[in-house]
XYZ file of C-alpha atoms in Angstrom:
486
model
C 16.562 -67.152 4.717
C 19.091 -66.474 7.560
C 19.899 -67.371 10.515
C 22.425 -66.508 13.513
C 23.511 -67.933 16.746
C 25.229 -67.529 20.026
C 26.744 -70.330 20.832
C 27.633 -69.477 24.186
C 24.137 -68.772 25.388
C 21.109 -71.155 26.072
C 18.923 -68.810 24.522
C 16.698 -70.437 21.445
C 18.507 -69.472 18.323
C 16.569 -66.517 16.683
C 15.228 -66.487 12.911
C 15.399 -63.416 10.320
C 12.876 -63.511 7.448
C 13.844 -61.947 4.468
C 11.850 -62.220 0.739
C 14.558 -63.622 -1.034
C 11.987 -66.174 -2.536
C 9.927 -63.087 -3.436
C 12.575 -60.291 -4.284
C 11.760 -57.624 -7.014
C 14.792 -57.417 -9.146
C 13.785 -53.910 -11.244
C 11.023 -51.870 -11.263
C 10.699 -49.567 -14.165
C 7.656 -47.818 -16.139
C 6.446 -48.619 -19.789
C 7.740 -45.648 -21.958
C 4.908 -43.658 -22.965
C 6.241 -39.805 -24.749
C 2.562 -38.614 -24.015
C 3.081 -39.193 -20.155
C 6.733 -37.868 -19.962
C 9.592 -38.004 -22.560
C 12.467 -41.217 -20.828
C 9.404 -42.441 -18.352
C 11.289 -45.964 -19.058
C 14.543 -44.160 -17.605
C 13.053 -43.397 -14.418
C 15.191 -44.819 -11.346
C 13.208 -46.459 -8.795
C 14.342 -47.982 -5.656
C 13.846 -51.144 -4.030
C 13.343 -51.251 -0.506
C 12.771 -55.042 0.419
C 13.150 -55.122 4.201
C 10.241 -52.355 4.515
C 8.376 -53.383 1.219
C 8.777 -50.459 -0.866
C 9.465 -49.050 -3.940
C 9.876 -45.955 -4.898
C 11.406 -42.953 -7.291
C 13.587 -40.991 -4.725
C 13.692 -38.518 -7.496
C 10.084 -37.144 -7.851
C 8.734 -36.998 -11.167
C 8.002 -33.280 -12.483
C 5.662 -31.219 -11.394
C 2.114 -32.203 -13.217
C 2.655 -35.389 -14.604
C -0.362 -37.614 -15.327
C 0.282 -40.670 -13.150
C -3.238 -42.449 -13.119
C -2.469 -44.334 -16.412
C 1.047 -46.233 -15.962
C 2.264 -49.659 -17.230
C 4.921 -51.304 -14.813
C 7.555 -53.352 -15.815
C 8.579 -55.624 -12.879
C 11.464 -58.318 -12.686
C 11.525 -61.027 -9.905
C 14.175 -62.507 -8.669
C 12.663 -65.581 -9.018
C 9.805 -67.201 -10.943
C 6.435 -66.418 -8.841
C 3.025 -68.379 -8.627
C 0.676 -65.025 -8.046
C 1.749 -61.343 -9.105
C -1.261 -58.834 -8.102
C -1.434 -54.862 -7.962
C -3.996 -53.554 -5.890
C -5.165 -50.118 -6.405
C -7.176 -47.828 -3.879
C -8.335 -44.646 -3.476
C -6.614 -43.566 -6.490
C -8.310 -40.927 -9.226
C -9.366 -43.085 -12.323
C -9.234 -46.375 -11.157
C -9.181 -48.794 -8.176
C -9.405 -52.930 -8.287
C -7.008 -55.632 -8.662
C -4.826 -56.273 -11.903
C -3.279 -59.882 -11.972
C 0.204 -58.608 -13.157
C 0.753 -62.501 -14.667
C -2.128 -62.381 -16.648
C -1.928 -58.873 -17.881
C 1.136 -57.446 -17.758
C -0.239 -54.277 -19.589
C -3.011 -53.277 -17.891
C -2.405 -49.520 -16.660
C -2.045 -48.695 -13.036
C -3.180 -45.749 -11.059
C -0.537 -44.829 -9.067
C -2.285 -41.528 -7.524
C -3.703 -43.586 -4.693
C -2.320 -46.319 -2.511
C -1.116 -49.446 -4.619
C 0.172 -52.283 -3.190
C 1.752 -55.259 -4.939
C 1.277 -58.779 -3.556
C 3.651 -61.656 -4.920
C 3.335 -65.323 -3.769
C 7.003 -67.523 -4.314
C 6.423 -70.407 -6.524
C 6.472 -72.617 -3.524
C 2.684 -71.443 -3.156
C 3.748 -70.314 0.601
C 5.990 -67.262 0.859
C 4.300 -64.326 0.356
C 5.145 -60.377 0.694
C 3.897 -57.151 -0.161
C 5.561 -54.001 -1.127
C 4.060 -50.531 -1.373
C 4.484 -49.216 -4.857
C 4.859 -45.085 -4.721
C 5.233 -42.815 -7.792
C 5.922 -39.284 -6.248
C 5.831 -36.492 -8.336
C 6.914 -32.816 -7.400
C 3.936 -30.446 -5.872
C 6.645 -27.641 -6.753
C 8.309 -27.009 -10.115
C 11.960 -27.424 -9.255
C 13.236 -24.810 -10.959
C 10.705 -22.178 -9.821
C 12.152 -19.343 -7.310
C 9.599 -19.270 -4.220
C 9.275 -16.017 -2.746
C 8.269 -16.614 1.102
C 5.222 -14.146 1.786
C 3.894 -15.506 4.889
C 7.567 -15.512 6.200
C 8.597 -11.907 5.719
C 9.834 -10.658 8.299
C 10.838 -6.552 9.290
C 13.942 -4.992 9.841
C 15.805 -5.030 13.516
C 15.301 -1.497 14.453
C 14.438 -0.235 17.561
C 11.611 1.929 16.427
C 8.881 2.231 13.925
C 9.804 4.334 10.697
C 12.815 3.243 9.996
C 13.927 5.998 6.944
C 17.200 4.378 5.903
C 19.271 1.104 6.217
C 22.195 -0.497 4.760
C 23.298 -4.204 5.406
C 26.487 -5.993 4.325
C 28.263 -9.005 5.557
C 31.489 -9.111 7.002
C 33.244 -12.488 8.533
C 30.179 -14.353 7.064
C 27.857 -12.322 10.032
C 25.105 -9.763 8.486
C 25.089 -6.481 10.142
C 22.104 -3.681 9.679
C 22.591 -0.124 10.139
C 19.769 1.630 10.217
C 18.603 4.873 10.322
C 15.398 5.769 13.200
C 12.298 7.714 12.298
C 14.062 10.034 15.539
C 17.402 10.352 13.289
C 18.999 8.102 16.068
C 21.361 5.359 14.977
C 20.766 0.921 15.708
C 23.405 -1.121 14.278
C 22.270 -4.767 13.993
C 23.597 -8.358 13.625
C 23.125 -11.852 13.234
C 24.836 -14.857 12.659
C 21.819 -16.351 11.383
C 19.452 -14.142 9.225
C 17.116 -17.182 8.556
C 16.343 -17.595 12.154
C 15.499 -13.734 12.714
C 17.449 -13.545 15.781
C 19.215 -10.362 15.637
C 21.639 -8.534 18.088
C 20.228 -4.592 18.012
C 22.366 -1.559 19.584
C 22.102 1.915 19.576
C 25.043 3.723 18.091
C 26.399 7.407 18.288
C 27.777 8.369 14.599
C 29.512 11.346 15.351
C 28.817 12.734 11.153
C 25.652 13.212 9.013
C 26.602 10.182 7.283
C 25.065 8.466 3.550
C 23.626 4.788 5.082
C 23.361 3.399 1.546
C 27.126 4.098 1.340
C 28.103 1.488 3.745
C 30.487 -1.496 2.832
C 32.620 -3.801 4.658
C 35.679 -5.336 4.030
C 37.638 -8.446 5.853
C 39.044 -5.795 8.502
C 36.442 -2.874 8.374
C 33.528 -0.955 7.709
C 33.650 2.188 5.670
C 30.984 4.966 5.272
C 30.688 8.681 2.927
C 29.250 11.395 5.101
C 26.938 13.805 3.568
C 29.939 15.597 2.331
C 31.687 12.991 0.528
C 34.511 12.478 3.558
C 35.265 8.649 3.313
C 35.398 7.393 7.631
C 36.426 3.824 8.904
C 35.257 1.861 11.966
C 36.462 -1.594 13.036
C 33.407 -2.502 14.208
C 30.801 0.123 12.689
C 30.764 1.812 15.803
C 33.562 4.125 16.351
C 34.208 6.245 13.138
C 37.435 8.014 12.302
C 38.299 10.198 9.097
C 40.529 8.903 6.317
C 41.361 12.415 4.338
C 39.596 10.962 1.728
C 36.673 13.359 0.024
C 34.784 11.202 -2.678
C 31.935 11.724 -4.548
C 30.728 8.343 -4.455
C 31.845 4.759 -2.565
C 31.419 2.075 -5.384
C 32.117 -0.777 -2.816
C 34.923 -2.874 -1.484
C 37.728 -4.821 -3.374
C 39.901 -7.576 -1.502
C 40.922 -5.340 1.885
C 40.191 -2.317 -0.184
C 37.468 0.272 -0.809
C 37.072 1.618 -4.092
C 34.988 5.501 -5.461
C 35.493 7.968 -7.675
C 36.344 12.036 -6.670
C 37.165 14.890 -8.527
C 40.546 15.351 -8.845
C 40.572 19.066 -10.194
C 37.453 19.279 -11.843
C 37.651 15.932 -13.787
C 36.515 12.474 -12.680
C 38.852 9.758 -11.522
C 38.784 6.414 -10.398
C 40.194 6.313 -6.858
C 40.849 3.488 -4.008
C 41.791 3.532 -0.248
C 44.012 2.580 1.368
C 46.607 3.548 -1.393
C 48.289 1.283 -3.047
C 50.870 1.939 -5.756
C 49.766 -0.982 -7.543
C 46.800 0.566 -8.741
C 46.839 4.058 -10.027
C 43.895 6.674 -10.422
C 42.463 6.760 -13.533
C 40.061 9.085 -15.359
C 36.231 8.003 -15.260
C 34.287 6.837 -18.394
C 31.631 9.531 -18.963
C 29.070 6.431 -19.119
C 30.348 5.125 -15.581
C 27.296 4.733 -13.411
C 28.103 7.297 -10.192
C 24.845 6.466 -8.552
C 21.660 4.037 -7.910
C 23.912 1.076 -9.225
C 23.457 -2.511 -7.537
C 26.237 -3.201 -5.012
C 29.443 -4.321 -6.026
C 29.923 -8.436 -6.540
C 33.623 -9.932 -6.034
C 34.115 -13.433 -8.714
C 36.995 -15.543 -7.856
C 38.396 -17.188 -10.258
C 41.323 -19.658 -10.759
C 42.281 -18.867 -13.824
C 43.412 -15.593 -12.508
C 45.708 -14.218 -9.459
C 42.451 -11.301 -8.297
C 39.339 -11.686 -8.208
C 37.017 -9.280 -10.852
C 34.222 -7.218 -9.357
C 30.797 -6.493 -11.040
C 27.982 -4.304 -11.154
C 24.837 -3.750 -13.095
C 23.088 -0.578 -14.041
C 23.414 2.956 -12.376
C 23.010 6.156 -13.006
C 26.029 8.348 -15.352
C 26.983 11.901 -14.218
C 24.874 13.532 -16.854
C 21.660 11.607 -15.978
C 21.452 8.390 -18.126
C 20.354 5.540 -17.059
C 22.734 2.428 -17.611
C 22.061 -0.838 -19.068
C 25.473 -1.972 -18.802
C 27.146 -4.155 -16.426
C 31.110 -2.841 -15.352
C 33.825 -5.032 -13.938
C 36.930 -4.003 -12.004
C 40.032 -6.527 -12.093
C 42.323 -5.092 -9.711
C 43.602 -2.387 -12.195
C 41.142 -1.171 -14.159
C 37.119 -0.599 -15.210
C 35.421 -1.882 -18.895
C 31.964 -3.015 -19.749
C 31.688 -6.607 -19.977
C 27.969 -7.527 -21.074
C 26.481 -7.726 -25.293
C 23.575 -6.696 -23.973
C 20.362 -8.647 -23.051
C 19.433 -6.208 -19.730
C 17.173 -2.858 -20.235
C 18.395 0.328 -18.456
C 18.352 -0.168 -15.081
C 19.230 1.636 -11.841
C 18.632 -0.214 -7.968
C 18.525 -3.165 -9.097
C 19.598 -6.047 -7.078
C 22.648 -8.145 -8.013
C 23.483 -11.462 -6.400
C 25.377 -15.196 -7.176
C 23.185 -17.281 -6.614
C 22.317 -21.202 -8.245
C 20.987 -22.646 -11.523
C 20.285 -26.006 -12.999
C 20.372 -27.267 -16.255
C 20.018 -30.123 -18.169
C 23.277 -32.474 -19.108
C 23.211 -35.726 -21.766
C 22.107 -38.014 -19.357
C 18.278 -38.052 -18.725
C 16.716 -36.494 -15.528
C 19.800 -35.183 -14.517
C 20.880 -31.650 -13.897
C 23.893 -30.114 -13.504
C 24.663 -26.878 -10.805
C 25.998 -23.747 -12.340
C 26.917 -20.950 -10.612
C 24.228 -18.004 -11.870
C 24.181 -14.159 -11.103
C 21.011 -12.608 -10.586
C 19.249 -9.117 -11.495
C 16.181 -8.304 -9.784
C 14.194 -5.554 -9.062
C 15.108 -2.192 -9.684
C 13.732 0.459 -12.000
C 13.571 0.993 -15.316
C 14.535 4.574 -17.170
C 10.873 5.591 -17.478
C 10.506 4.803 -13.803
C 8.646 1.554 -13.633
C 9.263 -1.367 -11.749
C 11.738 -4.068 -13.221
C 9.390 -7.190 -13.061
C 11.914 -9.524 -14.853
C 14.173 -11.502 -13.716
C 17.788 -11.567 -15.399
C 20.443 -14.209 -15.339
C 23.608 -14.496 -16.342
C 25.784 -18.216 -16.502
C 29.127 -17.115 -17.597
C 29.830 -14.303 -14.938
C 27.618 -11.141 -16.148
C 28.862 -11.546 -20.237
C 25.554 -12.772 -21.323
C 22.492 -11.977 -19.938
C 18.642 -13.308 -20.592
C 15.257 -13.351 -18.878
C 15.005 -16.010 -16.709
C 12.396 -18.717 -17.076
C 8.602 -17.943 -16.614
C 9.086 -19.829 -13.236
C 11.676 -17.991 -12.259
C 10.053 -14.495 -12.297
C 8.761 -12.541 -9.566
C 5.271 -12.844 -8.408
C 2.640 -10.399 -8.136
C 2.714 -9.935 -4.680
C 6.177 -9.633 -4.792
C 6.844 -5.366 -3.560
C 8.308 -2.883 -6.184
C 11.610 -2.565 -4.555
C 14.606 -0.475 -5.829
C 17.901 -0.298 -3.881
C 17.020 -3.439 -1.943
C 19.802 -5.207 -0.185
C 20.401 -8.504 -1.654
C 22.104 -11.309 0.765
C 22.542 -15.001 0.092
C 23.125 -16.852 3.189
C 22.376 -20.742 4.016
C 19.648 -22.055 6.456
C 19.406 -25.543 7.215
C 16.457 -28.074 6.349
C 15.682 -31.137 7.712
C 13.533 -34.156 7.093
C 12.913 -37.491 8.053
C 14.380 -40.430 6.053
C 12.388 -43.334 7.723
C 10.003 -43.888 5.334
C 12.145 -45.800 3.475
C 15.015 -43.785 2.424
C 18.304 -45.217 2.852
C 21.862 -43.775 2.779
C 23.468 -45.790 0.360
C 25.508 -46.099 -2.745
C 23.167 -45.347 -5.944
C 23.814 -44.475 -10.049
C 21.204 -41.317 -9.075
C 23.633 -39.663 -6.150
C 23.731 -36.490 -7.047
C 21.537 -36.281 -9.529
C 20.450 -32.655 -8.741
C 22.861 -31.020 -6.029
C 25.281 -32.273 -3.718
C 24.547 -30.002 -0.887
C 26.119 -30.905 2.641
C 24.196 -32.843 4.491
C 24.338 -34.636 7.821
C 22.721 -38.193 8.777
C 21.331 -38.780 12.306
C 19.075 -42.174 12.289
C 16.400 -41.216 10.021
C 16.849 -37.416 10.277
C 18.587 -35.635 7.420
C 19.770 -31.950 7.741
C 21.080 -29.982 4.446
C 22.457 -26.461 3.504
C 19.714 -24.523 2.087
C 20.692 -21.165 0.257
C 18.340 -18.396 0.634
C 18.159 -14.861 -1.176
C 17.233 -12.035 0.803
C 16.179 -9.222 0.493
C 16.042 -6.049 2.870
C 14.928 -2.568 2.510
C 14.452 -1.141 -0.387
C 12.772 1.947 -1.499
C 8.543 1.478 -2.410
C 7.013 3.704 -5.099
C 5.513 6.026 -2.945
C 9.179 6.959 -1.616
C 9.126 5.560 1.399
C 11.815 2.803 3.002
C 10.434 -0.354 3.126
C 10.793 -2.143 6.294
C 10.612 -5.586 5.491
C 12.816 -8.603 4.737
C 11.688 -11.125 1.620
C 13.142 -14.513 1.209
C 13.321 -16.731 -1.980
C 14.452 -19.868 -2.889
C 15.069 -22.213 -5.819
C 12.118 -24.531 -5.195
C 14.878 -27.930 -5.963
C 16.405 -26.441 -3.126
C 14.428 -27.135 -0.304
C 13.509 -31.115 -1.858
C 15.208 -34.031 0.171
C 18.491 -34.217 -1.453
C 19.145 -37.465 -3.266
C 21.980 -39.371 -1.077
């Protein structure tokens, strides 16, 4: 009981209830292994100014929750303890919790638990809710009724290349009239896009376009490396190049032929880093795009890429890295031959020594592509330590049927923001399970919670019958898109 007054008003004092005669102190669940291994380690929260109590963190996907024993601890001693069940799957009816503190509950319908104080007068009720994921968390969901298409301007579109630059996407994109659109957004989730038409004054190779911090660069059909500082006026470098393998801090790095042989090459010059000759198995062609890791430990940043096509035809199953200086293969194995496949750093979870929770790693990803015979990559590859060691991802993980057999798709990872509504009694406060699963940023307003989502998508891409396709794919690590824990 409390109570509060204003002693400088006339106004009747006013009264605020709370149970502290009929407070639940814990609420756990009866270990059973044949439910869930740790059920008994299951955090639940107590709500007891709305009368709930629940497990903010859902149980997994599946689990059997018509057959549970509670374990409930009062506050103080209590004259009547009953859990009434309805609606639920198995079983419905009243269980005097005093009397039999091991009956099972079904918790798949609506279960309420009425305690009377030992005075014989208080009385409250609290809603008792088990949630358990519809989704399993570490499945990738790949959003078919949101794909969208590409922002051109016509119909037909027979070649595209998008890359970000200043954390904005831009789209260039070739028209089924061989006109030009170059397209942005600063928010690909929302599918708001900023289209022009563009005059590029070359015959110019879409898929070679890359950006760095201060421009966009571009091979024409020639091999003549151009530059634009803002993708729409083009001027010539010199440079002749018989392939653009991407960009490197405010750098673009290829390969030409320096007098018949093969060298490594980089513009604008620098004498820091010299040309070097080109490993016969260096992919020149159909590899995925070129990945930048930072990394503490060292002053540059190392660049990857997976797969490709070699001068002399073979497909690649290796994965390359560039650290400022130099090229070497980096991977013992674990991906097939592959050339346009998609590469991208995205998230993974896995388990640490304390039960139900997960840690974040950074993960790169490998998906799509072809394989040497031709056939689609269906698997999906994933690497924890930076493209060393590679393995097929979980059976959750992999792509769907419906998913299109894509190979030179443009991958792009950019953030959308969720939202959901705390009021049914979530509260921000200190708890042991903070955390538990991601710290994402969030933002509180009353009862509405927003939170950084990252997406993978994907655009373009070439479809087995040759042809561009024109759509844009989204996926998601299901744990993503749950309520964080806060």
């Amino acid at each position: 009981m409390a109570s509060a007054c204003n002693s400088k008003s006339d106004q009747p004092e006013e009264i605020v209830v709370t149970p502290s005669t009929t407070a639940v102190k814990a609420f756990t669940l009866k270990a059973n292994s044949a439910v869930l291994s740790n059920l008994d380690s299951v955090f639940f929260s107590i709500d007891l100014d709305n009368g709930v109590i629940f497990n903010a963190d859902s149980l997994p996907k599946g689990t059997n929750i018509t057959k549970l024993i509670p374990v409930i601890t009062f506050a103080n001693s209590m004259s009547e303890v009953k859990i009434e069940m309805e609606g639920g799957s198995e079983k419905t009816g009243t269980v005097d919790y005093l009397e039999s503190p091991n009956d099972t509950i079904d918790f798949s319908g609506k279960v309420t638990l009425n305690v009377t104080a030992a005075d014989g007068i208080n009385k409250y009720s609290y809603r008792i809710k088990v949630n358990v994921h519809k989704e399993v968390p570490d499945s990738m969901m790949w959003d078919k009724l949101g794909v969208s298409d590409l922002p051109s301007r016509l119909k037909g579109a027979v070649a595209q290349k998008t890359v970000i630059r200043d954390k904005k996407v831009f789209t260039l994109i070739e028209e089924s009239d061989a006109s030009f659109t170059l397209a942005s957004t600063s928010n690909i989730g929302e599918g708001s896009w900023s289209k022009e038409s563009v005059t590029i004054p070359f015959s110019p190779e879409i898929e070679s376009l890359t950006a760095t911090s201060e421009a966009f660069w571009m091979l024409d059909s020639d091999g003549n490396l151009y530059t634009s500082a803002d993708a729409k006026t083009w001027s010539a470098t010199g440079e002749r190049w018989i392939t653009l393998v991407g960009s490197y801090l405010d750098r673009v790095i290829g390969v030409k032929d320096a007098g018949g042989h093969l060298t490594h090459c980089h513009y604008p010059a620098s004498d820091m880093i010299a040309d070097t000759p080109v490993d016969p198995d260096f992919p020149l062609y159909q590899r995925s795009e070129l990945r930048s890791i930072e990394n503490p430990y060292t002053p540059y940043p190392t660049a990857i890429f997976a797969g490709g096509v070699t001068a002399s035809g073979n497909v690649s199953s290796d994965v390359w890295a560039f650290d400022g200086s130099s090229w070497a293969t980096i991977n013992n194995a674990g991906i097939p031959a592959l050339k346009g496949a998609t590469l991208v750093k995205y998230v993974h979870y896995r388990n640490t020594n304390k039960v139900f929770v997960k840690k974040q790693y950074d993960a790169w990803l490998i998906i799509g592509g072809s394989l040497a015979d031709g056939s689609f990559n269906s698997s999906l590859f994933i690497s924890l330590n930076n493209g060393v060691n590679w393995q097929k991802g979980s059976s959750a993980m992999q792509l769907p049927d419906y998913f299109p057999h894509l190979t030179g798709a443009d991958g792009i990872v950019a953030d959308s923001y969720l939202k959901a509504d705390l009021s049914d009694a979530w509260k921000r406060m200190p708890s042991r399970s903070a955390g538990r699963w991601m710290k994402p940023s969030y933002s509180v307003d009353g009862d509405n919670i927003t939170w950084e989502c990252p997406y993978i998508y994907f655009l373009g891409g070439t479809l087995p019958d040759g042809t561009m396709s024109s759509e844009i794919w989204r996926g998601v690590l299901a744990r993503l898109t749950f309520t964080p824990i806060i």
